[in-house]
Short mmCIF file of C-alpha atoms in Angstrom, two decimals:
data_model
loop_
_atom_site.label_atom_id
_atom_site.label_comp_id
_atom_site.label_asym_id
_atom_site.label_seq_id
_atom_site.Cartn_x
_atom_site.Cartn_y
_atom_site.Cartn_z
CA UNK Z 1 0.00 0.00 0.00
CA UNK Z 2 1.39 3.38 -1.02
CA UNK Z 3 0.28 6.54 0.75
CA UNK Z 4 0.81 10.03 -0.66
CA UNK Z 5 0.02 13.19 1.31
CA UNK Z 6 -0.75 16.55 -0.24
CA UNK Z 7 -0.91 19.46 2.21
CA UNK Z 8 -2.11 23.00 1.38
CA UNK Z 9 -2.31 26.16 3.62
CA UNK Z 10 -5.26 25.20 5.83
CA UNK Z 11 -6.50 22.04 4.17
CA UNK Z 12 -5.07 18.56 4.06
CA UNK Z 13 -6.04 15.93 1.56
CA UNK Z 14 -4.94 12.32 1.64
CA UNK Z 15 -5.14 9.99 -1.32
CA UNK Z 16 -4.68 6.29 -0.93
CA UNK Z 17 -3.58 4.04 -3.79
CA UNK Z 18 -3.45 0.27 -3.43
CA UNK Z 19 -1.67 -2.22 -5.62
CA UNK Z 20 -1.93 -5.95 -5.00
CA UNK Z 21 0.44 -7.72 -7.38
CA UNK Z 22 -0.14 -11.22 -6.04
CA UNK Z 23 -2.74 -12.90 -3.86
CA UNK Z 24 -1.10 -14.29 -0.76
CA UNK Z 25 -2.60 -17.67 0.28
CA UNK Z 26 -4.11 -16.66 3.63
CA UNK Z 27 -7.78 -17.17 2.76
CA UNK Z 28 -10.24 -15.75 0.24
CA UNK Z 29 -12.18 -13.79 2.84
CA UNK Z 30 -9.04 -11.88 3.86
CA UNK Z 31 -8.14 -11.16 0.23
CA UNK Z 32 -11.61 -9.95 -0.62
CA UNK Z 33 -11.67 -7.67 2.40
CA UNK Z 34 -8.17 -6.33 1.61
CA UNK Z 35 -9.35 -5.49 -1.90
CA UNK Z 36 -12.32 -3.65 -0.43
CA UNK Z 37 -9.97 -1.81 1.91
CA UNK Z 38 -7.90 -0.62 -1.07
CA UNK Z 39 -10.98 0.77 -2.83
CA UNK Z 40 -12.27 2.51 0.27
CA UNK Z 41 -12.15 6.37 0.30
CA UNK Z 42 -9.44 7.74 2.53
CA UNK Z 43 -11.87 9.69 4.67
CA UNK Z 44 -13.71 6.55 5.64
CA UNK Z 45 -10.56 5.00 7.11
CA UNK Z 46 -10.78 7.26 10.12
CA UNK Z 47 -14.55 7.32 10.38
CA UNK Z 48 -16.26 5.14 12.96
CA UNK Z 49 -18.51 3.32 10.47
CA UNK Z 50 -19.35 -0.32 9.93
CA UNK Z 51 -17.06 -0.28 6.88
CA UNK Z 52 -14.18 1.02 9.00
CA UNK Z 53 -14.82 -1.66 11.59
CA UNK Z 54 -14.80 -4.26 8.84
CA UNK Z 55 -11.42 -3.06 7.60
CA UNK Z 56 -10.02 -3.30 11.10
CA UNK Z 57 -11.43 -6.81 11.37
CA UNK Z 58 -9.53 -7.77 8.21
CA UNK Z 59 -6.24 -6.59 9.70
CA UNK Z 60 -7.02 -8.46 12.90
CA UNK Z 61 -7.76 -11.62 10.92
CA UNK Z 62 -4.47 -11.29 9.06
CA UNK Z 63 -2.65 -10.70 12.33
CA UNK Z 64 -4.30 -13.71 13.99
CA UNK Z 65 -3.54 -15.92 11.00
CA UNK Z 66 0.16 -15.09 11.22
CA UNK Z 67 0.18 -15.57 15.00
CA UNK Z 68 -1.47 -18.98 14.59
CA UNK Z 69 1.14 -19.95 11.97
CA UNK Z 70 3.99 -18.95 14.28
CA UNK Z 71 2.49 -20.91 17.18
CA UNK Z 72 2.15 -23.96 14.95
CA UNK Z 73 5.66 -23.88 13.45
CA UNK Z 74 7.85 -22.58 16.30
CA UNK Z 75 7.78 -25.79 18.40
CA UNK Z 76 9.40 -27.62 15.45
CA UNK Z 77 12.34 -25.19 15.11
CA UNK Z 78 15.43 -25.99 17.17
CA UNK Z 79 18.63 -24.17 18.00
CA UNK Z 80 21.87 -26.07 17.32
CA UNK Z 81 24.95 -25.25 19.39
CA UNK Z 82 28.17 -26.74 18.01
CA UNK Z 83 31.40 -26.81 19.97
CA UNK Z 84 34.75 -27.93 18.64
CA UNK Z 85 38.35 -26.97 18.01
CA UNK Z 86 39.61 -24.97 15.07
CA UNK Z 87 43.06 -23.74 14.12
CA UNK Z 88 43.63 -20.07 13.29
CA UNK Z 89 46.68 -18.06 12.35
CA UNK Z 90 47.83 -15.13 14.48
CA UNK Z 91 50.51 -12.66 13.46
CA UNK Z 92 53.11 -12.31 16.22
CA UNK Z 93 55.91 -9.84 15.40
CA UNK Z 94 55.78 -10.61 11.73
CA UNK Z 95 55.55 -14.37 12.22
CA UNK Z 96 52.40 -16.40 11.66
CA UNK Z 97 51.62 -18.66 14.62
CA UNK Z 98 48.99 -21.39 14.42
CA UNK Z 99 46.71 -21.28 17.45
CA UNK Z 100 44.17 -24.00 18.22
CA UNK Z 101 41.22 -22.76 20.17
CA UNK Z 102 37.83 -24.00 21.27
CA UNK Z 103 35.04 -22.56 19.16
CA UNK Z 104 31.30 -22.32 19.66
CA UNK Z 105 28.92 -21.81 16.77
CA UNK Z 106 25.14 -21.46 16.65
CA UNK Z 107 22.78 -22.51 13.91
CA UNK Z 108 19.22 -23.69 13.44
CA UNK Z 109 17.39 -26.86 12.49
CA UNK Z 110 13.90 -28.21 11.93
CA UNK Z 111 12.23 -31.37 13.22
CA UNK Z 112 10.96 -33.45 10.30
CA UNK Z 113 10.11 -36.66 12.18
CA UNK Z 114 8.45 -36.97 15.61
CA UNK Z 115 11.03 -39.63 16.53
CA UNK Z 116 13.75 -36.99 16.89
CA UNK Z 117 15.14 -36.57 13.37
CA UNK Z 118 16.28 -33.05 12.56
CA UNK Z 119 17.43 -31.47 9.29
CA UNK Z 120 20.02 -28.69 9.18
CA UNK Z 121 22.86 -27.46 6.95
CA UNK Z 122 26.07 -29.46 6.74
CA UNK Z 123 28.16 -26.31 7.21
CA UNK Z 124 26.51 -25.71 10.60
CA UNK Z 125 28.31 -28.84 11.87
CA UNK Z 126 31.78 -27.92 10.60
CA UNK Z 127 34.43 -28.86 13.16
CA UNK Z 128 31.84 -30.26 15.58
CA UNK Z 129 33.10 -32.19 18.60
CA UNK Z 130 29.80 -31.87 20.43
CA UNK Z 131 26.33 -31.03 19.09
CA UNK Z 132 23.67 -29.68 21.41
CA UNK Z 133 20.08 -29.33 20.22
CA UNK Z 134 17.70 -27.09 22.15
CA UNK Z 135 14.04 -27.98 21.60
CA UNK Z 136 11.57 -25.20 22.52
CA UNK Z 137 9.35 -25.72 25.52
CA UNK Z 138 5.61 -26.02 24.82
CA UNK Z 139 4.07 -22.59 24.51
CA UNK Z 140 7.41 -20.85 23.83
CA UNK Z 141 6.02 -18.88 20.89
CA UNK Z 142 3.48 -17.11 23.07
CA UNK Z 143 5.54 -16.86 26.24
CA UNK Z 144 6.16 -13.38 27.74
CA UNK Z 145 9.66 -11.91 27.29
CA UNK Z 146 10.75 -12.62 30.85
CA UNK Z 147 9.66 -16.26 30.84
CA UNK Z 148 12.22 -19.06 31.04
CA UNK Z 149 11.86 -20.24 27.47
CA UNK Z 150 15.22 -21.94 27.00
CA UNK Z 151 13.63 -25.29 26.25
CA UNK Z 152 15.06 -28.77 26.70
CA UNK Z 153 18.62 -29.62 25.71
CA UNK Z 154 19.66 -32.85 23.97
CA UNK Z 155 22.97 -34.24 22.76
CA UNK Z 156 22.66 -35.05 19.06
CA UNK Z 157 24.50 -37.44 16.77
CA UNK Z 158 24.97 -37.14 13.03
CA UNK Z 159 22.97 -39.69 11.05
CA UNK Z 160 23.95 -38.50 7.59
CA UNK Z 161 25.63 -35.61 5.86
CA UNK Z 162 26.18 -34.45 2.30
CA UNK Z 163 28.39 -31.48 1.66
CA UNK Z 164 27.49 -31.54 -2.06
CA UNK Z 165 23.99 -30.28 -1.20
CA UNK Z 166 24.90 -28.83 2.23
CA UNK Z 167 22.40 -30.91 4.18
CA UNK Z 168 22.72 -32.99 7.34
CA UNK Z 169 20.39 -35.14 9.44
CA UNK Z 170 20.71 -35.26 13.25
CA UNK Z 171 19.08 -37.60 15.76
CA UNK Z 172 18.17 -36.86 19.36
CA UNK Z 173 16.76 -39.32 21.89
CA UNK Z 174 13.20 -38.01 22.01
CA UNK Z 175 9.78 -39.07 20.76
CA UNK Z 176 6.47 -37.39 20.07
CA UNK Z 177 8.08 -34.18 18.84
CA UNK Z 178 6.15 -31.73 16.63
CA UNK Z 179 7.35 -32.16 13.03
CA UNK Z 180 6.90 -30.05 9.91
CA UNK Z 181 5.78 -31.74 6.68
CA UNK Z 182 8.11 -31.36 3.68
CA UNK Z 183 6.28 -29.58 0.85
CA UNK Z 184 7.81 -31.34 -2.16
CA UNK Z 185 4.74 -32.04 -4.28
CA UNK Z 186 3.77 -28.39 -4.77
CA UNK Z 187 6.37 -26.13 -6.39
CA UNK Z 188 6.91 -22.63 -4.92
CA UNK Z 189 5.57 -19.59 -6.74
CA UNK Z 190 7.27 -16.24 -7.26
CA UNK Z 191 5.69 -13.70 -4.94
CA UNK Z 192 4.39 -16.36 -2.53
CA UNK Z 193 4.43 -15.28 1.11
CA UNK Z 194 7.02 -17.16 3.20
CA UNK Z 195 8.35 -17.11 6.76
CA UNK Z 196 11.89 -17.82 7.98
CA UNK Z 197 12.42 -19.32 11.44
CA UNK Z 198 15.67 -19.75 13.32
CA UNK Z 199 18.26 -18.23 15.64
CA UNK Z 200 19.84 -15.25 13.85
CA UNK Z 201 22.86 -14.04 15.81
CA UNK Z 202 21.92 -16.58 18.48
CA UNK Z 203 18.48 -15.04 19.12
CA UNK Z 204 16.33 -18.14 19.47
CA UNK Z 205 12.73 -18.42 18.35
CA UNK Z 206 12.91 -15.63 15.76
CA UNK Z 207 10.53 -15.35 12.80
CA UNK Z 208 10.68 -13.01 9.79
CA UNK Z 209 8.33 -12.58 6.84
CA UNK Z 210 8.75 -11.92 3.12
CA UNK Z 211 8.07 -13.32 -0.32
CA UNK Z 212 9.77 -15.65 -2.78
CA UNK Z 213 11.89 -13.51 -5.07
CA UNK Z 214 12.83 -16.34 -7.44
CA UNK Z 215 11.86 -20.01 -7.47
CA UNK Z 216 15.13 -21.22 -9.04
CA UNK Z 217 18.26 -19.14 -8.58
CA UNK Z 218 21.75 -20.38 -9.41
CA UNK Z 219 24.28 -18.06 -7.70
CA UNK Z 220 27.26 -20.15 -8.84
CA UNK Z 221 27.13 -20.86 -12.61
CA UNK Z 222 29.55 -23.77 -12.18
CA UNK Z 223 27.45 -25.51 -9.53
CA UNK Z 224 24.39 -27.71 -10.18
CA UNK Z 225 22.72 -26.45 -7.01
CA UNK Z 226 19.63 -24.28 -7.48
CA UNK Z 227 18.09 -22.33 -4.60
CA UNK Z 228 14.87 -20.58 -3.67
CA UNK Z 229 15.60 -16.86 -3.36
CA UNK Z 230 13.68 -14.79 -0.82
CA UNK Z 231 13.68 -11.26 0.55
CA UNK Z 232 12.73 -12.61 3.98
CA UNK Z 233 15.29 -11.22 6.46
CA UNK Z 234 17.91 -13.95 7.08
CA UNK Z 235 21.08 -13.45 9.10
CA UNK Z 236 23.96 -15.58 10.44
CA UNK Z 237 22.43 -18.16 12.77
CA UNK Z 238 19.41 -18.74 10.52
CA UNK Z 239 21.35 -21.41 8.62
CA UNK Z 240 19.58 -24.76 8.79
CA UNK Z 241 16.25 -23.26 9.86
CA UNK Z 242 13.03 -23.74 7.90
CA UNK Z 243 11.50 -21.50 5.25
CA UNK Z 244 7.78 -22.25 5.42
CA UNK Z 245 4.70 -21.29 3.42
CA UNK Z 246 1.45 -19.80 4.71
CA UNK Z 247 0.19 -23.28 5.62
CA UNK Z 248 3.29 -24.09 7.68
CA UNK Z 249 4.71 -26.50 5.08
CA UNK Z 250 8.50 -26.83 4.79
CA UNK Z 251 9.38 -25.08 1.55
CA UNK Z 252 13.15 -24.97 2.02
CA UNK Z 253 16.14 -24.90 4.38
CA UNK Z 254 17.68 -21.44 4.87
CA UNK Z 255 21.31 -21.72 3.80
CA UNK Z 256 23.14 -18.47 2.99
CA UNK Z 257 22.82 -14.79 2.10
CA UNK Z 258 24.53 -12.45 -0.32
CA UNK Z 259 25.69 -9.42 1.60
CA UNK Z 260 28.36 -6.74 1.52
CA UNK Z 261 27.87 -5.94 5.21
CA UNK Z 262 27.52 -9.44 6.66
CA UNK Z 263 23.87 -8.79 7.53
CA UNK Z 264 20.61 -9.15 5.67
CA UNK Z 265 20.22 -7.21 2.42
CA UNK Z 266 17.14 -9.00 1.14
CA UNK Z 267 19.10 -11.65 -0.76
CA UNK Z 268 18.52 -14.91 1.08
CA UNK Z 269 18.73 -18.42 -0.35
CA UNK Z 270 17.18 -21.70 0.76
CA UNK Z 271 17.66 -25.30 -0.38
CA UNK Z 272 14.38 -26.26 -2.09
CA UNK Z 273 12.10 -28.89 -0.55
CA UNK Z 274 12.49 -30.97 -3.72
CA UNK Z 275 16.20 -31.49 -3.08
CA UNK Z 276 15.51 -32.14 0.60
CA UNK Z 277 12.96 -34.85 -0.24
CA UNK Z 278 15.55 -36.46 -2.52
CA UNK Z 279 18.40 -36.35 -0.01
CA UNK Z 280 16.64 -37.02 3.31
CA UNK Z 281 15.70 -40.72 2.80
CA UNK Z 282 19.19 -41.52 1.53
CA UNK Z 283 20.89 -39.77 4.44
CA UNK Z 284 18.77 -41.86 6.79
CA UNK Z 285 19.57 -45.10 4.98
CA UNK Z 286 23.18 -44.69 3.92
CA UNK Z 287 24.55 -41.65 5.77
CA UNK Z 288 25.35 -40.08 2.40
CA UNK Z 289 23.60 -39.61 -0.94
CA UNK Z 290 23.72 -41.71 -4.06
CA UNK Z 291 23.75 -39.39 -7.02
CA UNK Z 292 21.42 -40.55 -9.80
CA UNK Z 293 22.90 -41.19 -13.22
CA UNK Z 294 21.75 -42.26 -16.68
CA UNK Z 295 24.94 -43.85 -18.00
CA UNK Z 296 26.06 -41.01 -20.25
CA UNK Z 297 28.75 -38.33 -20.31
CA UNK Z 298 27.45 -34.81 -20.92
CA UNK Z 299 29.56 -31.84 -22.03
CA UNK Z 300 29.00 -28.11 -22.43
CA UNK Z 301 28.71 -26.88 -26.03
CA UNK Z 302 31.25 -24.22 -26.96
CA UNK Z 303 31.11 -22.10 -30.13
CA UNK Z 304 34.21 -23.88 -31.41
CA UNK Z 305 32.67 -27.31 -30.77
CA UNK Z 306 29.44 -26.26 -32.48
CA UNK Z 307 31.32 -24.99 -35.52
CA UNK Z 308 33.55 -28.06 -35.76
CA UNK Z 309 30.64 -30.54 -35.54
CA UNK Z 310 28.23 -28.30 -37.52
CA UNK Z 311 25.69 -28.42 -34.69
CA UNK Z 312 22.28 -26.80 -34.86
CA UNK Z 313 22.97 -24.93 -31.59
CA UNK Z 314 26.12 -23.19 -30.36
CA UNK Z 315 25.16 -23.34 -26.67
CA UNK Z 316 23.72 -25.87 -24.24
CA UNK Z 317 24.83 -29.43 -23.48
CA UNK Z 318 25.65 -32.36 -25.74
CA UNK Z 319 26.02 -36.11 -25.21
CA UNK Z 320 29.71 -36.93 -25.39
CA UNK Z 321 29.53 -40.67 -24.66
CA UNK Z 322 26.95 -43.34 -23.83
CA UNK Z 323 27.73 -46.41 -21.71
CA UNK Z 324 26.91 -49.53 -23.78
CA UNK Z 325 23.93 -51.31 -22.31
CA UNK Z 326 23.31 -48.54 -19.79
CA UNK Z 327 20.00 -46.77 -19.13
CA UNK Z 328 20.64 -43.99 -21.64
CA UNK Z 329 21.73 -46.46 -24.32
CA UNK Z 330 18.63 -48.60 -23.76
CA UNK Z 331 16.37 -45.54 -23.94
CA UNK Z 332 17.85 -44.52 -27.30
CA UNK Z 333 20.15 -41.64 -26.34
CA UNK Z 334 22.95 -41.22 -28.88
CA UNK Z 335 26.33 -39.51 -29.05
CA UNK Z 336 26.04 -35.86 -30.28
CA UNK Z 337 22.41 -35.60 -29.17
CA UNK Z 338 21.83 -32.05 -27.88
CA UNK Z 339 19.78 -32.12 -24.65
CA UNK Z 340 17.09 -29.44 -24.67
CA UNK Z 341 15.11 -30.15 -21.51
CA UNK Z 342 14.50 -32.59 -18.67
CA UNK Z 343 10.87 -33.09 -17.59
CA UNK Z 344 9.97 -29.89 -19.43
CA UNK Z 345 12.63 -27.79 -17.65
CA UNK Z 346 15.21 -26.26 -20.04
CA UNK Z 347 18.71 -27.74 -19.70
CA UNK Z 348 20.63 -24.74 -20.97
CA UNK Z 349 23.86 -25.64 -19.18
CA UNK Z 350 25.52 -28.55 -17.43
CA UNK Z 351 24.61 -27.49 -13.85
CA UNK Z 352 20.93 -27.15 -14.76
CA UNK Z 353 20.95 -30.61 -16.37
CA UNK Z 354 22.63 -32.13 -13.30
CA UNK Z 355 20.18 -30.39 -10.97
CA UNK Z 356 17.24 -31.85 -12.88
CA UNK Z 357 18.63 -35.35 -12.36
CA UNK Z 358 19.11 -34.65 -8.62
CA UNK Z 359 15.34 -34.46 -8.26
CA UNK Z 360 14.90 -38.11 -9.28
CA UNK Z 361 15.35 -41.25 -7.25
CA UNK Z 362 16.61 -44.64 -8.36
CA UNK Z 363 14.11 -46.44 -10.58
CA UNK Z 364 12.37 -43.24 -11.65
CA UNK Z 365 12.38 -42.01 -15.24
CA UNK Z 366 13.24 -38.65 -16.75
CA UNK Z 367 11.58 -37.27 -19.87
CA UNK Z 368 14.55 -35.95 -21.85
CA UNK Z 369 13.99 -33.91 -24.99
CA UNK Z 370 16.91 -33.98 -27.43
CA UNK Z 371 17.80 -32.38 -30.74
CA UNK Z 372 19.22 -34.94 -33.17
CA UNK Z 373 20.18 -33.20 -36.38
CA UNK Z 374 17.07 -31.18 -37.23
CA UNK Z 375 14.67 -33.49 -35.36
CA UNK Z 376 13.32 -33.15 -31.83
CA UNK Z 377 12.88 -36.43 -29.94
CA UNK Z 378 11.34 -37.31 -26.57
CA UNK Z 379 13.17 -40.07 -24.69
CA UNK Z 380 12.01 -41.81 -21.51
CA UNK Z 381 15.31 -42.48 -19.70
CA UNK Z 382 15.48 -44.53 -16.46
CA UNK Z 383 17.83 -43.45 -13.67
CA UNK Z 384 20.04 -45.63 -11.50
CA UNK Z 385 21.96 -44.85 -8.33
CA UNK Z 386 25.65 -44.21 -8.65
CA UNK Z 387 27.16 -46.64 -6.10
CA UNK Z 388 29.00 -45.12 -3.17
CA UNK Z 389 32.36 -46.71 -2.32
CA UNK Z 390 31.53 -47.05 1.35
CA UNK Z 391 28.48 -49.21 0.57
CA UNK Z 392 30.62 -51.93 -1.01
CA UNK Z 393 32.82 -52.35 2.06
CA UNK Z 394 30.49 -54.82 3.74
CA UNK Z 395 30.71 -57.10 0.70
CA UNK Z 396 34.46 -57.47 1.25
CA UNK Z 397 34.24 -58.06 5.00
CA UNK Z 398 34.42 -61.60 6.38
CA UNK Z 399 31.98 -62.15 9.31
CA UNK Z 400 34.69 -64.05 11.22
CA UNK Z 401 38.03 -62.56 10.16
CA UNK Z 402 36.81 -58.95 10.32
CA UNK Z 403 34.79 -59.19 13.53
CA UNK Z 404 35.76 -56.88 16.39
CA UNK Z 405 33.64 -58.47 19.11
CA UNK Z 406 33.96 -55.90 21.94
CA UNK Z 407 32.78 -53.14 19.58
CA UNK Z 408 30.13 -55.19 17.80
CA UNK Z 409 31.40 -54.23 14.33
CA UNK Z 410 33.04 -55.63 11.23
CA UNK Z 411 36.27 -53.72 10.61
CA UNK Z 412 38.46 -53.38 7.53
CA UNK Z 413 42.04 -52.13 7.58
CA UNK Z 414 42.59 -49.06 5.45
CA UNK Z 415 45.23 -49.18 2.75
CA UNK Z 416 46.28 -46.50 0.29
CA UNK Z 417 44.06 -47.81 -2.52
CA UNK Z 418 40.98 -47.91 -0.30
CA UNK Z 419 41.79 -44.52 1.22
CA UNK Z 420 41.96 -42.94 -2.24
CA UNK Z 421 38.50 -44.27 -3.07
CA UNK Z 422 36.88 -42.85 0.07
CA UNK Z 423 35.92 -39.17 -0.22
CA UNK Z 424 37.09 -36.54 2.28
CA UNK Z 425 39.29 -38.97 4.23
CA UNK Z 426 41.74 -36.95 6.32
CA UNK Z 427 43.98 -39.75 7.66
CA UNK Z 428 44.74 -42.63 5.24
CA UNK Z 429 45.30 -45.26 7.97
CA UNK Z 430 43.09 -46.93 10.54
CA UNK Z 431 40.20 -49.38 10.74
CA UNK Z 432 36.95 -48.52 9.01
CA UNK Z 433 33.60 -49.77 10.33
CA UNK Z 434 32.11 -51.74 7.42
CA UNK Z 435 29.00 -52.85 9.31
CA UNK Z 436 27.51 -53.26 12.76
CA UNK Z 437 26.80 -56.80 13.91
CA UNK Z 438 23.37 -58.09 14.87
CA UNK Z 439 22.22 -56.57 18.14
CA UNK Z 440 24.94 -53.91 18.15
CA UNK Z 441 22.35 -51.13 17.96
CA UNK Z 442 21.22 -52.09 21.46
CA UNK Z 443 24.72 -51.81 22.90
CA UNK Z 444 26.61 -48.91 24.44
CA UNK Z 445 29.19 -48.42 21.67
CA UNK Z 446 28.12 -45.37 19.63
CA UNK Z 447 29.94 -46.28 16.41
CA UNK Z 448 28.37 -45.89 12.99
CA UNK Z 449 28.95 -47.54 9.63
CA UNK Z 450 31.67 -45.63 7.78
CA UNK Z 451 33.48 -44.49 10.93
CA UNK Z 452 37.27 -44.77 10.73
CA UNK Z 453 39.00 -45.65 14.03
CA UNK Z 454 42.40 -43.92 14.22
CA UNK Z 455 43.33 -44.29 17.90
CA UNK Z 456 42.37 -46.13 21.11
CA UNK Z 457 43.01 -44.26 24.37
CA UNK Z 458 45.72 -42.21 22.68
CA UNK Z 459 47.42 -45.17 20.95
CA UNK Z 460 47.42 -45.09 17.16
CA UNK Z 461 45.42 -47.84 15.45
CA UNK Z 462 46.44 -49.01 11.98
CA UNK Z 463 45.49 -52.71 11.99
CA UNK Z 464 42.67 -54.96 13.14
CA UNK Z 465 45.11 -56.89 15.31
CA UNK Z 466 46.23 -53.69 17.04
CA UNK Z 467 42.61 -52.71 17.71
CA UNK Z 468 41.73 -56.14 19.12
CA UNK Z 469 44.88 -56.26 21.32
CA UNK Z 470 44.19 -52.78 22.68
CA UNK Z 471 40.63 -53.71 23.62
CA UNK Z 472 41.68 -57.03 25.12
CA UNK Z 473 44.13 -55.28 27.45
CA UNK Z 474 41.29 -53.33 29.05
CA UNK Z 475 39.37 -54.57 32.07
CA UNK Z 476 35.56 -54.52 32.37
CA UNK Z 477 34.51 -51.04 33.43
CA UNK Z 478 37.61 -49.33 32.00
CA UNK Z 479 37.02 -46.16 29.98
CA UNK Z 480 37.46 -46.34 26.21
CA UNK Z 481 38.12 -43.27 24.07
CA UNK Z 482 38.24 -43.93 20.34
CA UNK Z 483 39.52 -41.21 17.99
CA UNK Z 484 37.12 -41.57 15.08
CA UNK Z 485 36.88 -39.84 11.72
CA UNK Z 486 33.24 -39.33 10.76
CA UNK Z 487 32.06 -37.38 7.72
CA UNK Z 488 35.47 -35.76 7.37
CA UNK Z 489 35.63 -34.66 11.01
CA UNK Z 490 37.69 -36.03 13.91
CA UNK Z 491 35.68 -36.80 17.05
CA UNK Z 492 36.05 -38.90 20.19
CA UNK Z 493 33.66 -41.78 20.85
CA UNK Z 494 33.80 -42.76 24.52
CA UNK Z 495 32.17 -45.53 26.56
CA UNK Z 496 32.93 -48.06 29.29
CA UNK Z 497 34.43 -51.45 28.41
#
C-alpha cells in the first residue's frame, strides 16, 4: 500500500492508492476484504462506520492468521549449538603462529520426524566435537519476554551428511516431537508469502516474513545447485532453519545470504524442498547420498565445438559418450544428441541438467527432450543410483576374520588404494567400520557404519590386530576413548568397556 500526502495552507487531503500484485494464500475472505480496503475512500478510514470496523477486522484476521502460523511452526524449530576446536593463524611480530582454540557456533534446524530426526545445513556442523540441540518448551512462541523459554537440551549425533547439497540429518533421543511436513509435491511460486524461522545471531525463536523472489536461482554458474531466493530477512544463525509457506509447510532450508555488510540485504537463499525430499531418505539409509545417473557423459557446447561438428545450436549441453547397455543407451540416447530439456525444464547448461537429475530417485524415469540433427525427440530415460564406495565395504568383509567383538562391528584395515577411493578422508590409515553386527544397535558403543577408528586411548590404530589387542588389554569397566573420523571430522567416541 502506497500513501501520498498533499498538504495546502489550511487544508489537508490524503489519497490512498493500493496495488496488489499477487494474492497471498491466507484465505479468500481476507483477500476480498483487503481489496475492499484498497478501494475505500481515505476519509472513511478514520470514520467510525461499519465499513471502517470491517477493515479493522480484516487486519485483525491477518494478524491472527500469522500468529497462529507462528504458534504452529515454532515448536518444530530448534537451535543447534556446536562446539569444537579450530586452528587459526595469528601474526606475532611478523611471524604467523597457528593457534588452536575452542570454538562455539550457533545454527538452526527443523524437526521433520516426531522420533527426533532433525534437518540442518552441513556447514553448521563444521568442526563439531559436540552437538547440542535445544528444543523449545511447549508454549514458547506465546511466552512473555521474561519467561524461562530456554527449552530442553539434547545431545545429538549425526545420522547422515552431504556437503554436495549442504544438508545434514541429526538424531536426538526423544519421541512425540512436533514435526513439519516437507512440501515437495507443490512447487513454490514467485511472490508467494514465506516465513523464515531460526536463531539469527543466536536469538532463538525468531521469525521473519517476506516473499519468494525467485523459485530457481543459481548463484554459482559452475554448480548444479539451485536455490529458492527470498527477501525474507535472514542473518547468520538462521542457517539450517526452515523457510515455510502460509500453511506451515516446509518449503526450504535457509542456507546463505549475499551481503556486503555481513547482515541481511534482502538476498537470502534456501535449499528447495524438492532437493531435501531427494536427499533425506538416503541420508537416513546410507549416511550419504547416491547421485542418480543415466549412463552417459554430458559436455557443455562451446562455439568452437558447435562450428567443428556443424551443430544446430552453439550453446547448451551435448552427449559426449553413452555407456553400452546402460539406461541412456537402452532408452535410445545417442552420441552428439543435444539435450534441450528434462521433464519440461530447459537444460541450458551442465549445472541445470545435473540439478534436474538430482530431483529423481533410483528407478524413476526422466523425460529428456533432445535435438538430433534437425529433429526433436522425446526419450524416456530410467535413472540408476551411482554406487558409493563405502556401501561396497560390507561385501568385502568376512563375518569371522573382520569381527571386532567388543565393539560389535566388522572392521576393515585401510590401505592407500581404499583410502583414495573414500571421499574426504583426512587420515589414510586406521580401521573402518564396514557394518555393525546383529544386536549392536542395542549396545553402548556409539559407532556408525563408515566411521574410521584412528586411535584407542591415545594409541594409534592401523590394523585390526592392534585394535583387538588394545581392547583385550582393558578390564571390564575401563574407559574407552576412540579417535574416530566421521564425515570428514575427527571426534572422540567414549564408553565403558
